[in-house]
Coordinates of C-alpha atoms in Angstrom, one line a residue:
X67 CA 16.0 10.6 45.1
X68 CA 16.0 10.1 41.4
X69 CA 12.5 10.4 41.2
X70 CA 12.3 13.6 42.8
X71 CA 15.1 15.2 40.2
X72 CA 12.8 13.3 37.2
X73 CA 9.9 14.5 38.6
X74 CA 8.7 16.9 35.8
X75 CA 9.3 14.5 32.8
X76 CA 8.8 11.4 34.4
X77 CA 6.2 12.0 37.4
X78 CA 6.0 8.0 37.9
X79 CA 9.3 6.1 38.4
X80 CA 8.9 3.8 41.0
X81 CA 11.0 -0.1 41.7
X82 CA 13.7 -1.8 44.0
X83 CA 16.8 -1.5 41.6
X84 CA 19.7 -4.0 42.8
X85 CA 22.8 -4.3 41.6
X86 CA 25.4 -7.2 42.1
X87 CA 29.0 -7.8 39.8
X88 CA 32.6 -6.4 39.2
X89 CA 32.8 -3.1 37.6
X90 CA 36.5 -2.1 36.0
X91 CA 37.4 1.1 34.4
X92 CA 40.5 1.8 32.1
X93 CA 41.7 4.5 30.0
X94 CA 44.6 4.3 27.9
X95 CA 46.4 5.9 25.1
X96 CA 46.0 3.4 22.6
X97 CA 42.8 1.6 23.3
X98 CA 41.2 4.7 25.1
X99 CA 38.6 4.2 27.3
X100 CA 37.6 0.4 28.4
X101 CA 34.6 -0.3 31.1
X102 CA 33.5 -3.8 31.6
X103 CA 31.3 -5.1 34.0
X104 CA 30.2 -8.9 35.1
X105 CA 27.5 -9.3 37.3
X106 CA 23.6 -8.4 37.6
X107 CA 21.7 -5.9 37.2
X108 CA 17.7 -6.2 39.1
X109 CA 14.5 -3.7 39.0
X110 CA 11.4 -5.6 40.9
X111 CA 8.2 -3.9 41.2
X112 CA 9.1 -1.3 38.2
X113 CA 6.5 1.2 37.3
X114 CA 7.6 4.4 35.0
X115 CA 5.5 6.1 33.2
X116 CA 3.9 9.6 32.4
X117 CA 0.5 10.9 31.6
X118 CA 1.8 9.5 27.6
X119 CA 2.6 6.2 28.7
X120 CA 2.9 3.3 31.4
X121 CA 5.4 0.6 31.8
X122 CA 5.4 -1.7 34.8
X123 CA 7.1 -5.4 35.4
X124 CA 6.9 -7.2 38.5
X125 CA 10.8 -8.1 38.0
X126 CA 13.6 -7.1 35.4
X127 CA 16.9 -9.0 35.5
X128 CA 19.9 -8.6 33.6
X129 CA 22.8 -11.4 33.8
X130 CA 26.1 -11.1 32.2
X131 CA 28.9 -9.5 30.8
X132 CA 29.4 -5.8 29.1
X133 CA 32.0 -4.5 27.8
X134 CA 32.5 -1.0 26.2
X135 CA 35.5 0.2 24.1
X136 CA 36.3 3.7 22.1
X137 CA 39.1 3.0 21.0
X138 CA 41.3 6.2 19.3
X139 CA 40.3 6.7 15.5
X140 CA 38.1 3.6 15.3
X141 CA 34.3 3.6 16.2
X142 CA 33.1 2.6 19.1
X143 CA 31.5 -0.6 20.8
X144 CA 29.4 -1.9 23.1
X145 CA 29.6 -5.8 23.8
X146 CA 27.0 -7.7 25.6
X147 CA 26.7 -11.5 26.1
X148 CA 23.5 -12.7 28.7
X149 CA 20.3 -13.1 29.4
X150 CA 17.8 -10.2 30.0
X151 CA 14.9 -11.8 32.0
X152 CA 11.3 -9.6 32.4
X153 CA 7.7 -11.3 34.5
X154 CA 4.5 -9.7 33.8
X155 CA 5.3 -6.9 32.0
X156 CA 2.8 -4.3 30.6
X157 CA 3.1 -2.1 28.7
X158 CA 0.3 0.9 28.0
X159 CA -0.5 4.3 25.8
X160 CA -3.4 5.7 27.1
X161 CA -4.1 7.4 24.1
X162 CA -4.4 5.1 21.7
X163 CA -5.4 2.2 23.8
X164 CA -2.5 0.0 22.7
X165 CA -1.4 -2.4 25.4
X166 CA 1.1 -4.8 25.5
X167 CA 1.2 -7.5 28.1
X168 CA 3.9 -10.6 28.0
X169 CA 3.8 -13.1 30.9
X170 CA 7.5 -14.2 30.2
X171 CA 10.3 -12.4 28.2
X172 CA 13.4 -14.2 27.9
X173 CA 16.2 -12.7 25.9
X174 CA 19.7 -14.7 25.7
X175 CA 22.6 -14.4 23.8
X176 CA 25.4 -12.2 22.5
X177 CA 25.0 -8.8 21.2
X178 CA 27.4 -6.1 19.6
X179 CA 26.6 -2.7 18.8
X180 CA 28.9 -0.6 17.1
X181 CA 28.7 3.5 16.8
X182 CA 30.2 4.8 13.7
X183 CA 28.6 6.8 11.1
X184 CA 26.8 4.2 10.6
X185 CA 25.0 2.1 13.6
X186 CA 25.2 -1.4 13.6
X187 CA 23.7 -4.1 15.8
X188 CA 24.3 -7.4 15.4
X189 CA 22.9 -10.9 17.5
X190 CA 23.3 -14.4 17.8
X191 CA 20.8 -15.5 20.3
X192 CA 17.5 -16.3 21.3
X193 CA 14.5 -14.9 22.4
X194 CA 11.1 -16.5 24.0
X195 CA 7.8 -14.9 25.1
X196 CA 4.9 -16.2 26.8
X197 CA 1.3 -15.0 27.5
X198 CA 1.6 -12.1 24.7
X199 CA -1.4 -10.1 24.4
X200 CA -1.4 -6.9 22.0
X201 CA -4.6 -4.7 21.9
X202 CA -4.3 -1.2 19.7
X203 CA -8.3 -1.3 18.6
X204 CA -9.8 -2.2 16.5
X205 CA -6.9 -4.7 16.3
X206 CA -6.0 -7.5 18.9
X207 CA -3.5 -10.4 19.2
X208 CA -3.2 -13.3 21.7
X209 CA 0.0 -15.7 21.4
X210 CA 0.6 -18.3 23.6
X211 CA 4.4 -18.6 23.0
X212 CA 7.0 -17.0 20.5
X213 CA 10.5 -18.9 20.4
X214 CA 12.8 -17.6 18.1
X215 CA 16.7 -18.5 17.6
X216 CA 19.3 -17.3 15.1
X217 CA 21.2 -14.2 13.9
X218 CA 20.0 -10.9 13.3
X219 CA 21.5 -7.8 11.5
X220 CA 20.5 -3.9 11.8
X221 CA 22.3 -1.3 10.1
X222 CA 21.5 2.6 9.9
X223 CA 23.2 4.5 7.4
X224 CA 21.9 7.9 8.1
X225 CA 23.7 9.7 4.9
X226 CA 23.6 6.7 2.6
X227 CA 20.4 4.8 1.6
X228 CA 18.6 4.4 4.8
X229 CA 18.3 1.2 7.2
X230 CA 19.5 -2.9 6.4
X231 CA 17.6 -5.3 8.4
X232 CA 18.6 -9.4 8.5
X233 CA 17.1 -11.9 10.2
X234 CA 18.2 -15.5 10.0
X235 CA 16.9 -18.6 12.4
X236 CA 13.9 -20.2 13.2
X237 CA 11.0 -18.3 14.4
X238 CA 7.7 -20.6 15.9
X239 CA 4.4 -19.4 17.3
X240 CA 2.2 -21.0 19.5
X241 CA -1.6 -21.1 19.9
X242 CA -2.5 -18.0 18.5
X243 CA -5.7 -15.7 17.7
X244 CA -5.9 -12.5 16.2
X245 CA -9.1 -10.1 15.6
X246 CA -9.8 -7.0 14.2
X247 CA -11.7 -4.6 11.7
X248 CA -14.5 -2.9 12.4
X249 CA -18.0 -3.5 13.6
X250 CA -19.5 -3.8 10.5
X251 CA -17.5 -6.0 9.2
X252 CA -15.0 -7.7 11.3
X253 CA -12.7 -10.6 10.7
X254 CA -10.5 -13.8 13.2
X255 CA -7.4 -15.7 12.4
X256 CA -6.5 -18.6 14.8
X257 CA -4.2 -21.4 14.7
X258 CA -2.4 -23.9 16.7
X259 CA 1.2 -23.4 15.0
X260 CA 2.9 -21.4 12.6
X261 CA 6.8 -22.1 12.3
X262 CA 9.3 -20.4 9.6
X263 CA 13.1 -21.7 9.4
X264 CA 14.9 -19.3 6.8
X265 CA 16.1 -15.4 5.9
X266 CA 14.0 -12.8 6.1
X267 CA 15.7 -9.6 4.8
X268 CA 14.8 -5.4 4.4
X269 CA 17.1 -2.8 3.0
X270 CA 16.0 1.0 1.7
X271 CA 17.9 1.6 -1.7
X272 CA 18.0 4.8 -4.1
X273 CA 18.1 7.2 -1.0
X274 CA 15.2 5.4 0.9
X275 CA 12.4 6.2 -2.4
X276 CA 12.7 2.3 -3.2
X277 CA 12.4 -0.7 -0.4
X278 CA 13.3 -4.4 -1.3
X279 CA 12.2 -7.2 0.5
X280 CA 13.8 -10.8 0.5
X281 CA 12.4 -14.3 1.4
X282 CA 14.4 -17.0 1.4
X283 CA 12.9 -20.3 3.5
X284 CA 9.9 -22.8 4.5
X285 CA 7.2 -21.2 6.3
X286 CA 4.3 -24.1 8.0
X287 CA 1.3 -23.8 10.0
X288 CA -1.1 -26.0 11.3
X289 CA -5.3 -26.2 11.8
X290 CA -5.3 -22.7 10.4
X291 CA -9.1 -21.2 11.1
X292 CA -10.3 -17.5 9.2
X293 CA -13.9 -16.1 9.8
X294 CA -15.0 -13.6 8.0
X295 CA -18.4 -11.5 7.8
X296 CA -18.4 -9.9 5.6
X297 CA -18.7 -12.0 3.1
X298 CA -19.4 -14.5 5.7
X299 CA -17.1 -16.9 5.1
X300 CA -15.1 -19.7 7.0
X301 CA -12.6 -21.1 5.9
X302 CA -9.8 -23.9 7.7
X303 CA -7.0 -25.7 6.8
X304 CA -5.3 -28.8 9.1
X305 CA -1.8 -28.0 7.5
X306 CA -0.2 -25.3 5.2
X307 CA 3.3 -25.7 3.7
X308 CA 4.9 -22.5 1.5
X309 CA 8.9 -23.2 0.9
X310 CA 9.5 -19.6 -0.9
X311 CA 12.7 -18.0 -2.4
X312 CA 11.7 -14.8 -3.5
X313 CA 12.5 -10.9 -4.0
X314 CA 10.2 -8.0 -4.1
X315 CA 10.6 -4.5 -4.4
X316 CA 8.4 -1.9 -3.2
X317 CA 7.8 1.6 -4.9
X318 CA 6.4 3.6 -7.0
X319 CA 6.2 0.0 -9.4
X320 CA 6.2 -3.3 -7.2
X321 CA 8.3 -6.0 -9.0
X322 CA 8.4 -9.5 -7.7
X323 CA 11.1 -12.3 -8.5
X324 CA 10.2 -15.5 -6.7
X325 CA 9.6 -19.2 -6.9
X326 CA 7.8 -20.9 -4.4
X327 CA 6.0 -23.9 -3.7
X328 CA 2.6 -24.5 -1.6
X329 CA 0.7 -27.4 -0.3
X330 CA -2.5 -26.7 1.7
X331 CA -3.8 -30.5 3.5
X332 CA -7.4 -30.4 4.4
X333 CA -8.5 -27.3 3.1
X334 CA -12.6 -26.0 3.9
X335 CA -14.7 -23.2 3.1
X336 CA -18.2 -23.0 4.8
X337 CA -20.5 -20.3 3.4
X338 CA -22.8 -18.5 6.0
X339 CA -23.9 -20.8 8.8
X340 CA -24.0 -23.7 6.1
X341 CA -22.7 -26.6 8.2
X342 CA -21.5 -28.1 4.9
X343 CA -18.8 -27.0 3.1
X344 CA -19.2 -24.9 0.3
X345 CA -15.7 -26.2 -1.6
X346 CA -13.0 -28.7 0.3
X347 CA -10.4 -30.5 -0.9
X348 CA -8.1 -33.5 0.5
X349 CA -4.5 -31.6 -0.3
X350 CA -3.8 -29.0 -2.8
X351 CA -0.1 -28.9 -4.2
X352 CA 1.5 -26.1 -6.2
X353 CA 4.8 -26.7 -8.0
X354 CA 6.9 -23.6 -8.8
X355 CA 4.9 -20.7 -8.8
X356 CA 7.2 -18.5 -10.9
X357 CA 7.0 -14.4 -11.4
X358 CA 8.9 -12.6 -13.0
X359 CA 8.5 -8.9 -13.3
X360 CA 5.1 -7.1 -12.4
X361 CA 2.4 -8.9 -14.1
X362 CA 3.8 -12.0 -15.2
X363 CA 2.9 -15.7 -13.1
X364 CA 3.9 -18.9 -14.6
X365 CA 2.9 -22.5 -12.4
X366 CA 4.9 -25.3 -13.2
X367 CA 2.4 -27.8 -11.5
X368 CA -0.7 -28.2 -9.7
X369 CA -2.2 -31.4 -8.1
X370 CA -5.4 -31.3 -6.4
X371 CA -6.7 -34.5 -4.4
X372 CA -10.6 -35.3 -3.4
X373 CA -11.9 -32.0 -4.8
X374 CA -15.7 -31.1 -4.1
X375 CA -17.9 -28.0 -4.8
X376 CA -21.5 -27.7 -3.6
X377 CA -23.8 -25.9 -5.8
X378 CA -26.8 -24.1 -4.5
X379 CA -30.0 -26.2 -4.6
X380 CA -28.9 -29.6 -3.0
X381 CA -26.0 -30.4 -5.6
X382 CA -22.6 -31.6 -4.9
X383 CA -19.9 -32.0 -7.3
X384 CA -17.1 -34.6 -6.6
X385 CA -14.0 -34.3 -8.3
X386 CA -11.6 -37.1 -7.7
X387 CA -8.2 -36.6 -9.1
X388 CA -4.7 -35.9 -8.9
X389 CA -3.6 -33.4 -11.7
X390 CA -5.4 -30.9 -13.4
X391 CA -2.8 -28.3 -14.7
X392 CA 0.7 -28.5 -16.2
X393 CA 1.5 -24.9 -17.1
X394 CA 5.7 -25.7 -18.2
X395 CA 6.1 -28.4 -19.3
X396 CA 5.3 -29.2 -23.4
X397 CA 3.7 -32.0 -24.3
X398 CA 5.1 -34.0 -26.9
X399 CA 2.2 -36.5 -27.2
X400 CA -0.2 -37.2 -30.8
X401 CA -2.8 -35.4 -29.8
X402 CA -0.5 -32.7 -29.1
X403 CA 0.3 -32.8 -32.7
X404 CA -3.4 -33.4 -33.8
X405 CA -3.5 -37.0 -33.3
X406 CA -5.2 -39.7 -31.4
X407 CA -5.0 -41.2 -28.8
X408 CA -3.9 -38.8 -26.1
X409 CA -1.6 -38.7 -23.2
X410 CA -2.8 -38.0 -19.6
X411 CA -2.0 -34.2 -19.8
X412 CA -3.6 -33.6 -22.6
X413 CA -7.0 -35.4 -21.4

């Protein structure tokens, strides 16, 4: 059995492994050796692990097509197009205490890896989990769903720079909480819904001393919750907006080139166990956040609606209105030019 021969390195390695499709081998001397198979490939009631680490499913499927080519003097390939189907798979290092638990992992589409000097994958597809739960203490994450579909990119260039990551779809999460730091001082995230639609992009440059990172898309979320306690703070927005275009590089000086624009809806922040709010607002819109180098952050526009601070000893302030700040634009009007009466910018 195979068990038996993997015995010393892998003492568990246990599942009903099925196996149903066409196999075809072919070896030529032009496109040198082709295998391709069509059918499904099935491990229920997988458990393999060691003393290091523990992975068990109560099914893994995979349905589709594979092809491999090598062809002579070109690199080679290996094709897939299917779906690769997992329930209740778990995931442990004893160790460390990370677990990894997903109640549903489905992963569809078509994906192309190619071997050369440099390794490339590449997939246009989709991938959904349900019931995630990640624990590596203090740390620990609960998702009710992640749905993601689009186009992704890796690249490995081993004697060159270093590794190219693209990602380009739609991503959206679920329910979701998320805990950690220590006792002292711990901290919780929650939401209903976080969704980004755009590129996300990673590449090592200058023989891997320099990383640069790339944003380009419109990232929401919705009744966002953050407790903190030290200092005890929560705070909780109904609805978050950030459309961002933006380019940072990361080492030994960060630089950032971006220019985004954010609108919070609803936004609270309860000191303590105060049941009132400590500062609130209706919606808080930022216009073109601009930077431009390392220290330098120009705001185009910034509109704040139903504004109100409470002051220790029974006071609240009440700000109603709609613009406060106008960082780009010049203002032309007479008081601008020491004059009277003045515009609405200026007052």
């Amino acid at each position: 059995e195979l068990s038996t021969l993997l015995r010393d390195v892998m003492p568990t390695l246990a599942g009903e492994v099925s196996l149903d499709g066409q196999l075809l081998f072919s070896q030529g001397t032009e496109k040198g050796l082709q295998v391709d198979y069509d059918g499904t490939f099935g491990l229920n009631d997988m458990n393999i692990g060691s003393s290091d680490f523990s992975t068990r499913a109560e099914s893994f499927t995979w349905t589709g097509k594979l092809h491999y080519g090598a062809e002579e003097d070109t690199p080679a390939k290996i094709e897939t197009n299917g779906l690769l189907a997992a329930q209740k798979f778990n995931f442990a290092v004893p160790a460390s205490e990370l677990v990894l638990e997903e109640s549903r992992i489905d992963l569809n589409g078509k994906t192309t890896v190619t071997l050369g000097e440099n390794i490339i994958v590449e997939n246009d597809g989709s991938l959904l989990l349900e019931g995630t739960k990640f624990v590596l203490p203090p740390f620990g994450i609960t998702e009710e769903s992640i749905a993601w579909k689009g186009k992704a990119q890796y690249e490995a260039k081993p004697k060159q720079e270093g590794q190219f990551v693209r990602v380009d779809g739609v991503l959206d999460l679920g329910e979701f909480q998320v805990e950690g730091g220590d006792q002292s001082a711990p901290y919780g995230l929650g939401g209903k819904m976080v969704s980004w639609q755009g590129v996300v992009g990673f590449s090592q440059v200058d023989s891997g001393t320099r990383s640069i990172l790339e944003l380009d898309g419109y990232l929401s979320g919705g009744e966002l919750r953050t407790t903190l306690a030290e200092p005890q703070l929560r705070v909780s927005q109904d609805k978050v907006e950030l459309k961002t275009k933006a380019t940072i590089s990361l080492g030994e000086i960060i630089n950032m080139d971006s220019l985004s624009s954010l609108t919070l809806q609803n936004f609270t922040v309860f000191e303590g166990e105060n049941d009132s709010p400590s500062l609130s607002f209706d919606q808080l819109a930022i216009t073109d956040i601009e930077s431009r180098g390392e220290k330098t952050i120009g705001v185009k526009d910034l509109q704040a609606v139903g504004l109100k601070s409470s002051i220790p000893g029974g006071f609240t302030t009440i700000l109603l209105f709609r613009s406060f700040y106008r960082g780009s634009e010049k203002c032309h009007c007479p008081r601008a030019a020491g004059k009277k009466p003045p515009c609405h910018r200026c007052t």
